[in-house]
PDB file of C-alpha atoms in Angstrom:
ATOM      1  CA  MET A  20       0.000   0.000   0.000  1.00 52.00           C
ATOM      2  CA  LYS A  21       1.403   3.389  -1.030  1.00 62.00           C
ATOM      3  CA  ILE A  22       0.957   6.149   1.542  1.00 61.00           C
ATOM      4  CA  MET A  23       0.733   9.611   0.060  1.00 70.00           C
ATOM      5  CA  SER A  24       1.506  12.748   1.989  1.00 89.00           C
ATOM      6  CA  THR A  25      -0.938  15.626   2.058  1.00 94.00           C
ATOM      7  CA  LEU A  26       0.255  19.023   0.866  1.00 94.00           C
ATOM      8  CA  ILE A  27      -0.554  21.913   3.193  1.00 95.00           C
ATOM      9  CA  ILE A  28      -0.675  25.106   1.149  1.00 95.00           C
ATOM     10  CA  ASN A  29      -1.047  28.389   3.034  1.00 94.00           C
ATOM     11  CA  ARG A  30      -2.262  31.702   1.631  1.00 93.00           C
ATOM     12  CA  SER A  31       1.171  33.011   0.626  1.00 94.00           C
ATOM     13  CA  ASP A  32       2.000  29.707  -1.097  1.00 95.00           C
ATOM     14  CA  VAL A  33      -1.331  29.817  -2.954  1.00 92.00           C
ATOM     15  CA  ALA A  34      -0.612  33.378  -4.080  1.00 92.00           C
ATOM     16  CA  ALA A  35       2.894  32.427  -5.235  1.00 94.00           C
ATOM     17  CA  LEU A  36       1.643  29.401  -7.201  1.00 92.00           C
ATOM     18  CA  ILE A  37      -1.143  31.114  -9.172  1.00 91.00           C
ATOM     19  CA  ARG A  38      -0.224  31.930 -12.769  1.00 91.00           C
ATOM     20  CA  PHE A  39      -2.432  34.512 -14.470  1.00 90.00           C
ATOM     21  CA  ASP A  40      -2.428  33.354 -18.126  1.00 90.00           C
ATOM     22  CA  PRO A  41      -3.176  29.653 -17.439  1.00 92.00           C
ATOM     23  CA  LEU A  42      -5.864  30.695 -14.951  1.00 91.00           C
ATOM     24  CA  VAL A  43      -7.554  32.964 -17.523  1.00 92.00           C
ATOM     25  CA  CYS A  44      -7.552  30.087 -20.037  1.00 91.00           C
ATOM     26  CA  ALA A  45      -8.919  27.620 -17.470  1.00 88.00           C
ATOM     27  CA  LEU A  46     -11.732  29.947 -16.376  1.00 89.00           C
ATOM     28  CA  LYS A  47     -12.695  30.765 -19.972  1.00 89.00           C
ATOM     29  CA  LYS A  48     -12.810  27.022 -20.725  1.00 86.00           C
ATOM     30  CA  ALA A  49     -14.932  26.437 -17.611  1.00 83.00           C
ATOM     31  CA  PHE A  50     -17.422  29.099 -18.730  1.00 84.00           C
ATOM     32  CA  ILE A  51     -17.605  27.588 -22.225  1.00 84.00           C
ATOM     33  CA  ASP A  52     -17.984  24.037 -20.853  1.00 80.00           C
ATOM     34  CA  HIS A  53     -20.717  25.213 -18.488  1.00 79.00           C
ATOM     35  CA  SER A  54     -22.642  26.974 -21.261  1.00 82.00           C
ATOM     36  CA  LYS A  55     -22.356  23.886 -23.481  1.00 82.00           C
ATOM     37  CA  LYS A  56     -23.489  21.722 -20.527  1.00 76.00           C
ATOM     38  CA  CYS A  57     -20.162  19.839 -20.649  1.00 69.00           C
ATOM     39  CA  SER A  58     -19.267  20.605 -17.054  1.00 64.00           C
ATOM     40  CA  ILE A  59     -20.326  19.022 -13.822  1.00 69.00           C
ATOM     41  CA  VAL A  60     -22.819  21.310 -12.114  1.00 73.00           C
ATOM     42  CA  GLY A  61     -21.503  22.682  -8.839  1.00 74.00           C
ATOM     43  CA  GLN A  62     -23.503  22.351  -5.654  1.00 84.00           C
ATOM     44  CA  ARG A  63     -23.559  24.550  -2.579  1.00 89.00           C
ATOM     45  CA  PHE A  64     -24.778  23.795   0.919  1.00 91.00           C
ATOM     46  CA  PHE A  65     -25.421  26.657   3.347  1.00 91.00           C
ATOM     47  CA  SER A  66     -25.890  26.799   7.126  1.00 92.00           C
ATOM     48  CA  ASN A  67     -26.468  29.788   9.390  1.00 90.00           C
ATOM     49  CA  LEU A  68     -23.881  30.522  12.074  1.00 85.00           C
ATOM     50  CA  PRO A  69     -24.591  32.071  15.479  1.00 86.00           C
ATOM     51  CA  GLY A  70     -22.607  35.084  16.598  1.00 81.00           C
ATOM     52  CA  PRO A  71     -20.508  37.392  14.429  1.00 85.00           C
ATOM     53  CA  GLY A  72     -20.263  34.845  11.603  1.00 83.00           C
ATOM     54  CA  ASP A  73     -23.498  34.674   9.681  1.00 87.00           C
ATOM     55  CA  MET A  74     -23.093  31.792   7.245  1.00 91.00           C
ATOM     56  CA  MET A  75     -21.116  28.649   6.497  1.00 93.00           C
ATOM     57  CA  LEU A  76     -20.792  27.201   2.999  1.00 92.00           C
ATOM     58  CA  LEU A  77     -19.726  23.784   1.769  1.00 93.00           C
ATOM     59  CA  ALA A  78     -19.113  23.614  -1.981  1.00 91.00           C
ATOM     60  CA  PRO A  79     -18.055  20.281  -3.484  1.00 90.00           C
ATOM     61  CA  GLY A  80     -16.564  20.443  -6.952  1.00 85.00           C
ATOM     62  CA  LEU A  81     -15.499  18.291  -9.870  1.00 83.00           C
ATOM     63  CA  SER A  82     -13.853  19.108 -13.172  1.00 80.00           C
ATOM     64  CA  PRO A  83     -13.840  16.633 -16.063  1.00 76.00           C
ATOM     65  CA  ASP A  84     -10.149  17.409 -16.711  1.00 79.00           C
ATOM     66  CA  ILE A  85      -8.869  16.892 -13.157  1.00 85.00           C
ATOM     67  CA  PRO A  86      -8.689  13.438 -11.511  1.00 91.00           C
ATOM     68  CA  ALA A  87      -9.587  14.870  -8.109  1.00 92.00           C
ATOM     69  CA  ASP A  88     -12.617  16.197  -6.286  1.00 92.00           C
ATOM     70  CA  SER A  89     -12.670  19.195  -4.017  1.00 91.00           C
ATOM     71  CA  VAL A  90     -14.692  20.528  -1.116  1.00 93.00           C
ATOM     72  CA  LYS A  91     -14.523  24.194  -0.212  1.00 94.00           C
ATOM     73  CA  ALA A  92     -15.518  25.076   3.356  1.00 95.00           C
ATOM     74  CA  HIS A  93     -16.072  28.777   3.991  1.00 93.00           C
ATOM     75  CA  ALA A  94     -17.426  30.885   6.800  1.00 93.00           C
ATOM     76  CA  LYS A  95     -18.660  34.424   6.249  1.00 91.00           C
ATOM     77  CA  PHE A  96     -17.769  37.078   8.813  1.00 89.00           C
ATOM     78  CA  PRO A  97     -19.033  40.392   7.371  1.00 87.00           C
ATOM     79  CA  ASP A  98     -17.230  42.587   9.922  1.00 88.00           C
ATOM     80  CA  GLN A  99     -13.818  41.077   9.176  1.00 87.00           C
ATOM     81  CA  ASN A 100     -11.395  41.723   6.320  1.00 83.00           C
ATOM     82  CA  PRO A 101     -11.510  39.499   4.401  1.00 83.00           C
ATOM     83  CA  GLY A 102     -15.100  38.648   5.251  1.00 85.00           C
ATOM     84  CA  ILE A 103     -14.950  35.150   3.744  1.00 88.00           C
ATOM     85  CA  ARG A 104     -12.398  32.659   5.072  1.00 91.00           C
ATOM     86  CA  GLY A 105     -11.926  28.979   4.520  1.00 94.00           C
ATOM     87  CA  LEU A 106     -10.170  25.916   3.212  1.00 96.00           C
ATOM     88  CA  LEU A 107     -10.182  23.846   0.058  1.00 95.00           C
ATOM     89  CA  LEU A 108      -9.711  20.084   0.395  1.00 96.00           C
ATOM     90  CA  LEU A 109      -8.503  18.186  -2.675  1.00 95.00           C
ATOM     91  CA  ASN A 110      -9.033  14.399  -2.809  1.00 96.00           C
ATOM     92  CA  ASP A 111      -7.846  11.785  -5.293  1.00 94.00           C
ATOM     93  CA  LEU A 112     -10.876  10.757  -7.355  1.00 92.00           C
ATOM     94  CA  GLN A 113      -9.831   7.085  -7.536  1.00 92.00           C
ATOM     95  CA  THR A 114      -8.727   6.453  -3.950  1.00 93.00           C
ATOM     96  CA  GLY A 115     -10.238   9.298  -1.941  1.00 92.00           C
ATOM     97  CA  ALA A 116      -6.786  10.115  -0.532  1.00 94.00           C
ATOM     98  CA  LEU A 117      -6.481  13.676   0.750  1.00 95.00           C
ATOM     99  CA  LEU A 118      -4.002  15.292  -1.652  1.00 96.00           C
ATOM    100  CA  ALA A 119      -4.004  18.862  -0.371  1.00 95.00           C
ATOM    101  CA  VAL A 120      -5.437  21.245   2.176  1.00 96.00           C
ATOM    102  CA  MET A 121      -5.152  24.837   1.069  1.00 95.00           C
ATOM    103  CA  ASP A 122      -6.264  28.289   2.060  1.00 94.00           C
ATOM    104  CA  SER A 123      -9.238  29.126  -0.140  1.00 93.00           C
ATOM    105  CA  THR A 124      -9.721  32.727   0.930  1.00 90.00           C
ATOM    106  CA  TYR A 125      -7.245  34.056  -1.617  1.00 89.00           C
ATOM    107  CA  LEU A 126      -8.316  31.480  -4.225  1.00 90.00           C
ATOM    108  CA  THR A 127     -11.932  32.611  -3.929  1.00 89.00           C
ATOM    109  CA  ALA A 128     -11.040  36.288  -4.264  1.00 88.00           C
ATOM    110  CA  VAL A 129      -8.943  35.568  -7.355  1.00 91.00           C
ATOM    111  CA  ARG A 130     -11.527  33.272  -8.942  1.00 90.00           C
ATOM    112  CA  THR A 131     -14.413  35.659  -8.300  1.00 90.00           C
ATOM    113  CA  GLY A 132     -12.513  38.760  -9.367  1.00 91.00           C
ATOM    114  CA  LEU A 133     -11.048  37.170 -12.474  1.00 94.00           C
ATOM    115  CA  SER A 134     -14.406  35.634 -13.449  1.00 93.00           C
ATOM    116  CA  ALA A 135     -16.063  39.044 -13.244  1.00 93.00           C
ATOM    117  CA  ALA A 136     -13.173  40.609 -15.172  1.00 94.00           C
ATOM    118  CA  ILE A 137     -13.383  38.005 -17.947  1.00 94.00           C
ATOM    119  CA  ALA A 138     -17.153  38.464 -18.231  1.00 93.00           C
ATOM    120  CA  THR A 139     -16.857  42.262 -18.249  1.00 94.00           C
ATOM    121  CA  HIS A 140     -14.040  42.234 -20.791  1.00 94.00           C
ATOM    122  CA  THR A 141     -15.900  39.782 -23.033  1.00 92.00           C
ATOM    123  CA  LEU A 142     -19.263  41.566 -22.935  1.00 93.00           C
ATOM    124  CA  ALA A 143     -18.103  45.202 -22.942  1.00 95.00           C
ATOM    125  CA  ARG A 144     -17.520  47.252 -26.061  1.00 95.00           C
ATOM    126  CA  LYS A 145     -13.980  46.662 -27.319  1.00 94.00           C
ATOM    127  CA  ASN A 146     -13.074  50.350 -26.891  1.00 95.00           C
ATOM    128  CA  ALA A 147     -14.609  50.784 -23.394  1.00 95.00           C
ATOM    129  CA  LYS A 148     -12.107  52.292 -20.952  1.00 96.00           C
ATOM    130  CA  THR A 149     -14.456  53.291 -18.097  1.00 96.00           C
ATOM    131  CA  VAL A 150     -15.632  50.882 -15.426  1.00 95.00           C
ATOM    132  CA  ALA A 151     -17.904  51.047 -12.388  1.00 94.00           C
ATOM    133  CA  ILE A 152     -17.155  48.685  -9.513  1.00 92.00           C
ATOM    134  CA  VAL A 153     -19.823  48.006  -6.896  1.00 91.00           C
ATOM    135  CA  GLY A 154     -18.022  47.417  -3.612  1.00 85.00           C
ATOM    136  CA  ALA A 155     -14.548  48.361  -2.446  1.00 84.00           C
ATOM    137  CA  GLY A 156     -13.820  45.179  -0.518  1.00 82.00           C
ATOM    138  CA  VAL A 157     -11.616  42.238  -1.437  1.00 81.00           C
ATOM    139  CA  GLN A 158     -13.745  41.169  -4.410  1.00 83.00           C
ATOM    140  CA  GLY A 159     -14.179  44.680  -5.804  1.00 89.00           C
ATOM    141  CA  ARG A 160     -10.431  45.286  -5.672  1.00 89.00           C
ATOM    142  CA  SER A 161      -9.782  41.889  -7.233  1.00 89.00           C
ATOM    143  CA  GLN A 162     -12.239  42.557 -10.069  1.00 92.00           C
ATOM    144  CA  LEU A 163     -10.588  45.875 -10.897  1.00 94.00           C
ATOM    145  CA  ARG A 164      -7.084  44.430 -10.652  1.00 92.00           C
ATOM    146  CA  TYR A 165      -7.819  41.622 -13.108  1.00 93.00           C
ATOM    147  CA  LEU A 166      -9.933  43.716 -15.475  1.00 95.00           C
ATOM    148  CA  SER A 167      -7.039  46.165 -15.769  1.00 94.00           C
ATOM    149  CA  THR A 168      -4.785  43.282 -16.857  1.00 93.00           C
ATOM    150  CA  LEU A 169      -7.240  42.369 -19.636  1.00 94.00           C
ATOM    151  CA  ARG A 170      -7.836  45.887 -20.990  1.00 94.00           C
ATOM    152  CA  ALA A 171      -6.720  49.490 -20.588  1.00 95.00           C
ATOM    153  CA  ILE A 172      -8.813  51.328 -18.014  1.00 95.00           C
ATOM    154  CA  GLU A 173      -8.783  55.144 -17.914  1.00 96.00           C
ATOM    155  CA  HIS A 174     -11.575  55.897 -15.420  1.00 96.00           C
ATOM    156  CA  VAL A 175     -12.963  53.954 -12.453  1.00 95.00           C
ATOM    157  CA  SER A 176     -16.012  54.745 -10.333  1.00 95.00           C
ATOM    158  CA  VAL A 177     -16.360  52.772  -7.099  1.00 92.00           C
ATOM    159  CA  TYR A 178     -19.718  52.548  -5.351  1.00 91.00           C
TER     160      TYR A 178
END
């Protein structure tokens, strides 16, 4: 029996490992696969939390191109920065072995911000250089950061 070790990947390691161009390609492919009904539909399970945290989320995930399944566990604390914190667990699809435990707070901000940036860039006029961002928190900043890598932005309004 082969024993595999589990990778523990903290926030700074996650940030150092993310590569922008491959991530853009992967997210675009995921959007296309989803619209063509080629992807596995994601599920989300919510529970209320007592106290300063107001919600917990479990989000299992599968991708047809990756031989692993994932479960994201997040808690939402609106008065904190960042307000969403959690972990992503990655398991081998054939054996169930836990491959990695990683900080998903940064991953979620990147995925959400880049997804919004890709959608905005794709749907906006090609010559648009003005953008309005609703929210100045982690996700708003992430959306603006990634949109400005996809196109030239001359004016930003933040609400």
